[in-house]
Every structure is written in C-alpha cells, then in structure tokens.
Short mmCIF file of C-alpha atoms in Angstrom, two decimals:
data_model
loop_
_atom_site.label_atom_id
_atom_site.label_comp_id
_atom_site.label_asym_id
_atom_site.label_seq_id
_atom_site.Cartn_x
_atom_site.Cartn_y
_atom_site.Cartn_z
CA MET A 1 -0.02 0.02 0.25
CA LYS A 2 1.56 3.44 -0.93
CA LEU A 3 1.06 6.23 1.49
CA GLN A 4 2.74 9.04 -0.35
CA GLU A 5 1.37 11.51 2.05
CA TYR A 6 3.66 10.12 4.69
CA ASP A 7 6.75 10.83 2.86
CA CYS A 8 6.76 14.34 4.15
CA CYS A 9 3.70 14.48 6.60
CA ALA A 10 1.37 17.31 6.58
CA LEU A 11 -1.99 15.48 7.18
CA CYS A 12 -3.01 17.68 10.09
CA PRO A 13 -2.35 21.40 11.06
CA ARG A 14 0.96 20.54 12.91
CA ASP A 15 2.66 20.31 9.57
CA CYS A 16 5.79 18.35 11.00
CA PHE A 17 7.18 17.46 7.40
CA VAL A 18 8.61 14.21 8.83
CA ASN A 19 8.98 11.00 6.57
CA ARG A 20 6.92 8.79 8.56
CA LYS A 21 7.69 5.80 6.02
CA ILE A 22 11.04 5.41 7.18
CA GLY A 23 10.01 5.65 10.71
CA GLU A 24 10.25 9.26 11.56
CA LYS A 25 7.68 10.52 13.87
CA GLY A 26 6.09 14.06 14.42
CA PHE A 27 3.75 15.46 17.18
CA CYS A 28 1.51 12.76 16.83
CA LYS A 29 4.52 10.15 18.05
CA GLN A 30 3.10 7.80 15.21
CA ASP A 31 4.96 6.41 11.90
CA ALA A 32 3.32 5.03 8.77
CA SER A 33 1.83 2.13 10.41
CA LEU A 34 -1.99 2.47 11.49
CA ASN A 35 -1.89 1.25 15.04
CA ILE A 36 -5.02 0.43 17.02
CA ALA A 37 -5.23 0.48 20.72
CA TRP A 38 -9.06 -1.01 21.00
CA ALA A 39 -11.97 -2.12 18.91
CA GLY A 40 -15.33 -3.19 20.23
CA LEU A 41 -18.97 -2.46 20.95
CA HIS A 42 -19.50 0.91 23.41
CA PHE A 43 -22.67 1.79 24.73
CA GLY A 44 -22.08 5.38 25.84
CA GLU A 45 -22.31 7.68 22.99
CA GLU A 46 -25.10 10.46 22.51
CA PRO A 47 -28.57 8.96 22.03
CA PRO A 48 -28.98 10.26 18.44
CA ILE A 49 -25.98 7.87 17.55
CA THR A 50 -26.87 4.29 18.95
CA ARG A 51 -29.91 2.57 20.71
CA LYS A 52 -29.23 -0.96 21.64
CA GLY A 53 -26.44 -2.09 19.39
CA GLY A 54 -23.95 0.04 20.46
CA SER A 55 -20.89 1.62 18.57
CA GLY A 56 -18.66 -0.12 16.84
CA THR A 57 -15.40 1.91 18.25
CA ILE A 58 -12.20 2.02 17.24
CA PHE A 59 -9.36 3.80 19.12
CA VAL A 60 -6.43 4.89 17.00
CA SER A 61 -3.19 5.45 18.96
CA GLY A 62 -1.65 8.85 18.90
CA CYS A 63 -3.00 12.17 18.72
CA ASN A 64 -2.22 15.74 17.06
CA LEU A 65 -3.18 17.50 20.22
CA GLY A 66 -1.74 17.41 23.49
CA CYS A 67 -4.47 17.99 26.17
CA SER A 68 -3.21 17.95 29.92
CA PHE A 69 -6.06 16.18 31.07
CA CYS A 70 -6.92 13.52 28.65
CA GLN A 71 -8.67 10.63 29.88
CA ASN A 72 -6.88 7.94 27.20
CA TYR A 73 -3.43 9.22 27.67
CA GLN A 74 -1.82 5.72 27.34
CA ILE A 75 -3.42 5.48 24.01
CA SER A 76 -2.92 9.40 22.86
CA HIS A 77 0.48 10.21 24.44
CA GLU A 78 2.03 7.14 24.91
CA GLY A 79 1.22 5.55 21.98
CA MET A 80 -0.51 2.30 23.03
CA GLY A 81 -1.51 0.10 20.09
CA THR A 82 -0.86 -2.49 17.41
CA ALA A 83 -0.31 -1.99 13.88
CA VAL A 84 -2.94 -3.29 11.48
CA SER A 85 -3.00 -3.68 7.68
CA THR A 86 -5.60 -2.18 5.49
CA SER A 87 -7.20 -5.67 5.02
CA LEU A 88 -7.20 -6.13 9.04
CA PHE A 89 -8.69 -2.80 9.43
CA SER A 90 -11.45 -3.62 6.95
CA CYS A 91 -12.01 -6.93 8.88
CA ILE A 92 -12.31 -5.31 12.14
CA CYS A 93 -14.89 -2.88 10.88
CA LEU A 94 -16.80 -6.06 9.36
CA ARG A 95 -16.53 -8.01 12.55
CA LEU A 96 -18.09 -5.29 14.65
CA GLU A 97 -21.01 -4.71 12.07
CA LYS A 98 -21.59 -8.37 12.47
CA ALA A 99 -21.52 -8.23 15.98
CA GLY A 100 -24.31 -5.77 16.20
CA ALA A 101 -22.64 -2.28 15.76
CA GLU A 102 -25.16 0.34 14.61
CA ASN A 103 -22.15 2.31 13.14
CA ILE A 104 -18.22 2.30 12.76
CA ASN A 105 -16.64 5.02 15.17
CA ILE A 106 -13.26 6.16 14.63
CA VAL A 107 -11.69 7.74 17.47
CA THR A 108 -8.82 10.24 16.99
CA GLY A 109 -7.61 9.38 13.41
CA SER A 110 -6.69 12.74 12.31
CA HIS A 111 -3.14 11.86 12.01
CA HIS A 112 -3.95 8.69 9.96
CA THR A 113 -6.54 9.88 7.56
CA VAL A 114 -4.98 8.23 4.30
CA ALA A 115 -4.72 4.63 5.82
CA ILE A 116 -8.15 4.87 7.60
CA ALA A 117 -9.74 6.05 4.35
CA ARG A 118 -8.32 3.14 2.43
CA GLY A 119 -9.61 0.89 5.05
CA LEU A 120 -12.97 2.08 5.16
CA GLU A 121 -12.92 1.90 1.29
CA GLU A 122 -12.23 -2.05 1.63
CA ALA A 123 -14.79 -2.46 4.01
CA ARG A 124 -17.59 -1.07 2.17
CA LYS A 125 -16.45 -2.97 -1.08
CA ASN A 126 -16.61 -5.85 1.08
CA GLY A 127 -20.11 -5.46 2.20
CA MET A 128 -20.22 -3.00 5.27
CA LYS A 129 -23.38 -0.78 5.11
CA ILE A 130 -23.71 0.77 8.77
CA PRO A 131 -22.67 4.59 9.16
CA ILE A 132 -19.34 5.69 9.62
CA LEU A 133 -18.60 8.17 12.53
CA TRP A 134 -15.47 10.40 12.67
CA ASN A 135 -14.82 11.07 16.38
CA THR A 136 -12.28 13.92 16.45
CA SER A 137 -10.60 16.99 18.53
CA ALA A 138 -11.49 19.07 15.26
CA TYR A 139 -7.66 19.94 14.74
CA GLU A 140 -8.27 18.96 11.16
CA LYS A 141 -7.31 20.76 7.80
CA ILE A 142 -10.03 21.29 5.41
CA LYS A 143 -8.57 19.19 2.91
CA GLU A 144 -8.63 16.22 5.07
CA VAL A 145 -12.24 16.72 6.05
CA GLN A 146 -13.29 16.79 2.22
CA ARG A 147 -10.92 13.45 1.86
CA LEU A 148 -13.12 11.96 4.73
CA SER A 149 -16.40 13.18 3.60
CA ASN A 150 -16.46 10.55 0.90
CA TYR A 151 -16.74 8.00 3.81
CA VAL A 152 -17.81 9.78 7.07
CA ASP A 153 -21.65 10.16 7.67
CA ILE A 154 -21.68 11.54 11.36
CA TRP A 155 -19.02 13.86 12.42
CA LEU A 156 -18.45 14.03 16.24
CA PRO A 157 -16.01 16.78 16.78
CA ASP A 158 -14.94 18.32 20.09
CA LEU A 159 -14.98 22.09 20.44
CA LYS A 160 -12.46 22.44 23.30
CA THR A 161 -12.21 26.33 23.72
CA LEU A 162 -12.38 29.58 21.60
CA ASP A 163 -9.34 30.79 23.66
CA SER A 164 -6.10 30.86 21.98
CA ARG A 165 -3.87 31.34 24.98
CA PHE A 166 -5.53 28.73 26.99
CA SER A 167 -5.52 26.47 24.08
CA LEU A 168 -1.64 27.05 23.80
CA GLU A 169 -1.53 25.97 27.41
CA ILE A 170 -3.66 23.29 27.84
CA PHE A 171 -3.82 21.49 24.36
CA ARG A 172 -0.36 22.70 23.03
CA ALA A 173 -2.13 24.58 19.91
CA SER A 174 -2.51 28.12 20.01
CA ASP A 175 -4.22 27.96 16.38
CA TYR A 176 -6.67 25.40 17.51
CA PRO A 177 -9.85 27.76 17.95
CA LYS A 178 -9.74 28.99 14.31
CA ILE A 179 -8.75 25.61 12.97
CA ALA A 180 -11.26 23.57 14.74
CA THR A 181 -14.23 25.96 14.05
CA ASP A 182 -13.40 26.15 10.33
CA ALA A 183 -13.45 22.40 10.35
CA ILE A 184 -16.67 22.24 11.77
CA LEU A 185 -18.35 24.54 9.68
CA LYS A 186 -16.91 22.34 6.46
CA MET A 187 -18.18 19.22 8.52
CA ALA A 188 -21.68 20.76 8.71
CA GLU A 189 -21.48 21.59 4.92
CA CYS A 190 -20.71 18.22 3.91
CA ALA A 191 -23.06 16.40 6.11
CA PRO A 192 -26.53 18.06 6.84
CA LEU A 193 -28.58 16.88 9.81
CA LYS A 194 -30.82 13.86 8.92
CA TYR A 195 -32.81 11.44 10.98
CA GLU A 196 -34.30 7.83 9.59
CA ASN A 197 -37.42 9.37 8.95
CA GLY A 198 -36.08 11.73 6.55
CA SER A 199 -36.54 14.98 8.50
CA CYS A 200 -33.85 17.40 9.20
CA ARG A 201 -35.42 18.83 12.41
CA GLU A 202 -37.16 16.19 14.36
CA MET A 203 -36.06 12.94 15.75
CA ARG A 204 -38.64 10.56 16.60
CA GLU A 205 -38.63 8.13 19.51
CA GLY A 206 -36.20 5.13 18.68
CA GLU A 207 -34.82 6.61 15.46
CA ARG A 208 -31.13 7.68 14.70
CA LEU A 209 -28.99 10.31 13.16
CA VAL A 210 -27.89 9.12 9.58
CA SER A 211 -26.13 12.22 8.70
CA GLY A 212 -24.94 15.53 10.48
CA VAL A 213 -22.72 16.80 13.17
CA ILE A 214 -22.66 16.56 16.87
CA VAL A 215 -20.47 19.36 18.31
CA ARG A 216 -19.32 18.14 21.81
CA TYR A 217 -18.16 20.73 24.47
CA LEU A 218 -16.55 19.45 27.61
CA LEU A 219 -16.98 22.22 30.46
CA LEU A 220 -14.00 22.60 32.43
CA PRO A 221 -13.57 24.31 35.95
CA ASN A 222 -13.32 28.18 35.89
CA CYS A 223 -14.06 28.23 32.20
CA LEU A 224 -17.50 29.83 32.02
CA THR A 225 -16.58 32.85 30.02
CA ASP A 226 -15.07 30.65 27.39
CA ALA A 227 -18.13 28.39 27.79
CA GLU A 228 -20.32 31.49 26.92
CA ASN A 229 -18.27 32.45 23.97
CA LEU A 230 -18.40 28.99 22.63
CA ILE A 231 -22.13 28.75 22.94
CA LYS A 232 -22.54 32.02 21.38
CA TRP A 233 -20.73 30.97 18.35
CA PHE A 234 -22.35 27.81 18.17
CA SER A 235 -25.96 29.80 18.16
CA ASN A 236 -24.78 32.19 15.57
CA ASN A 237 -23.12 29.48 13.37
CA LEU A 238 -24.81 26.13 13.70
CA LYS A 239 -27.91 26.16 15.25
CA GLU A 240 -30.67 24.21 13.50
CA LYS A 241 -27.39 22.90 11.48
CA ALA A 242 -25.96 20.78 14.09
CA LEU A 243 -26.43 19.30 17.62
CA LEU A 244 -24.60 20.46 20.59
CA SER A 245 -23.57 17.89 23.10
CA ILE A 246 -22.64 19.46 26.70
CA MET A 247 -20.53 17.30 28.82
CA THR A 248 -19.72 18.30 32.68
CA GLN A 249 -17.77 14.91 33.80
CA TYR A 250 -14.50 16.58 33.59
CA THR A 251 -12.21 14.46 35.65
CA PRO A 252 -8.70 15.82 37.20
CA ILE A 253 -5.83 13.77 36.18
CA GLU A 254 -3.37 13.69 39.11
CA ARG A 255 -0.29 12.67 36.91
CA ASP A 256 -0.24 16.16 34.88
CA GLU A 257 1.27 19.05 36.70
CA LYS A 258 -0.47 21.57 34.35
CA LYS A 259 -3.68 21.11 35.72
CA ILE A 260 -2.74 22.99 39.13
CA ASP A 261 -1.45 26.03 37.63
CA SER A 262 -4.54 26.35 35.19
CA GLY A 263 -7.25 25.70 37.73
CA LEU A 264 -8.19 22.19 36.48
CA ASP A 265 -7.50 20.65 39.95
CA ARG A 266 -11.05 19.80 40.71
CA TYR A 267 -14.37 18.76 39.09
CA VAL A 268 -17.00 21.06 37.66
CA ALA A 269 -19.13 22.70 40.35
CA GLU A 270 -22.86 22.47 40.46
CA LYS A 271 -23.14 26.26 40.42
CA GLU A 272 -21.06 26.19 37.15
CA ASP A 273 -23.33 23.36 35.58
CA GLU A 274 -26.31 25.40 36.64
CA MET A 275 -24.93 28.61 34.84
CA LEU A 276 -23.98 26.64 31.85
CA LYS A 277 -27.92 25.67 31.38
CA GLU A 278 -28.96 29.32 31.86
CA LEU A 279 -26.18 30.01 28.85
CA LEU A 280 -28.05 27.73 26.68
CA TYR A 281 -31.28 29.34 27.38
CA LYS A 282 -29.97 32.77 26.82
CA TYR A 283 -28.49 31.97 23.38
CA ASP A 284 -31.68 29.78 22.56
CA VAL A 285 -29.57 26.49 22.11
CA GLU A 286 -32.34 23.90 22.40
CA ASP A 287 -30.83 20.75 19.86
#
C-alpha cells in the first residue's frame, strides 16, 4: 500500500513534514503504521447515535493534540496499540458490524486519514453498510475533512475552547480555535442533519441520526466565560444545522502538573453546571 502523504507528513495542522514511512515521528508520535489500541462495542455515545446495538468503536493510537487532562493518555500520549494492515482494519469493521454495531466509530484518527480512508473503502467494497462516525478533536485540515467526506456520515468533533492562550497552555496549539471552527463548519456543510425518517429537525423515539454533526463541549472548571463564547458561536453559526452535546464530567488527572496552574485540579461545581444551562437558554440553543 503506497502512502505518499506520509513521505513528508502534512496531514494535520501541525505540518511536521517528517518522513513517517522511514520511521520518523512528528507530534503524534506515530510512523506510517496504522496502530489500533482497542476495538469493540461502546454503549456510551449520545442517544441520536446508538440505541441498543452500541457503537463499533475503534481507538487509533496517537493524537495531534496534547490535552493535559486526556482520559485516554495511554493511547493518545504513550502510543499504546498494535499495527494493522488495510485488510485487517477492514476485517475489524466488518466484524463489529456482524457483532451488532450500529455504526463504525473512528476515534482520534486525524493523523492517519489516508490509511483509515483506504480501510473504510475496502470495508465498503466487502459489504459493510452501517454509517461511519468520525470522532475527533476537530484539529483538522479542510482538505482532510473533504477527503473523509467521501466515507464519513456523522461527525463527532470536540470544540474544546475559543481562547487561543488557554488552547496553547492546555492543548499545545494556539491556532486550535480558528482551525477547529473552520473544520466544524466544513463538516456541517458536508453532512446536513438528517434522521432515519428523512427529517432534518425532528427525531422520533427510537430513531437514529444518519447524517450530521454533533459538536461536543466539555465544560472545564473556571471556564464559564469561554463556555459562553463557545455557545454564542454555536448559536450564531450552527443552530438548526448541527447538534450540541454538553458534557460536565471533567475528571482531574493527577499525573499532570499543568492542571494545578490552570485551575483544573477539581471537578466542575454544581453552580457552574447551573450557569451553563442558563447560557444555553440565553442563546436559545435547544438541540
């Protein structure tokens, strides 16, 4: 399998320009081998995504962000995983479908878009019919979103922050807000909201999303101003074009010293959760 894009890697906004085919590694700490850390049925995704069968989730090793509080740091930071070929990746997808997965959910694959696209194409040729989900930090180049749009049905991007200074400190990417918002807008353009009944607005009980974008936002401690800016941006740009998933389960990771300086050494307070709900009401975000 020829992966010319890995000769001088510029797949993600990091633009490391390393030759991953000869073993050089950039920010993601991955060479040209597609490494998978875990694959199986996951039952914790948003209700519009899965019902009873679960999501056929595939965790890709490595990551192009450096989130200081990552819950999966063994996979994203330490590179836990095993190399798989295109045919084996395709086989994993097909086995997940056979096991009852309602979709194939690719997690943190931004640094391996070429190899993953080829694996998904082979799986489709071999009979896979369930939707493809792209579960991402949204630190994506527009050209890679366009590449993936030929395969991806539903996009699950995080929108972590709109504060470039905070983004540099915690996510090691000052350009994250601009790149992520541009990528998410492109995703919404590629995949308009659509449910099984054909509606673009109303989901009936028991029905799933078959096309669209679910923007995920994890509220962090002491970050309500950032949360308001983010919800306002969503309201102005994506209301009725995408869904917003608000998460408040932030968990401090004791291994990381950055969290202390950044006020991330505690859980989200009940008052912060209540104020977040008020912000949703303020900016008329219901979906």
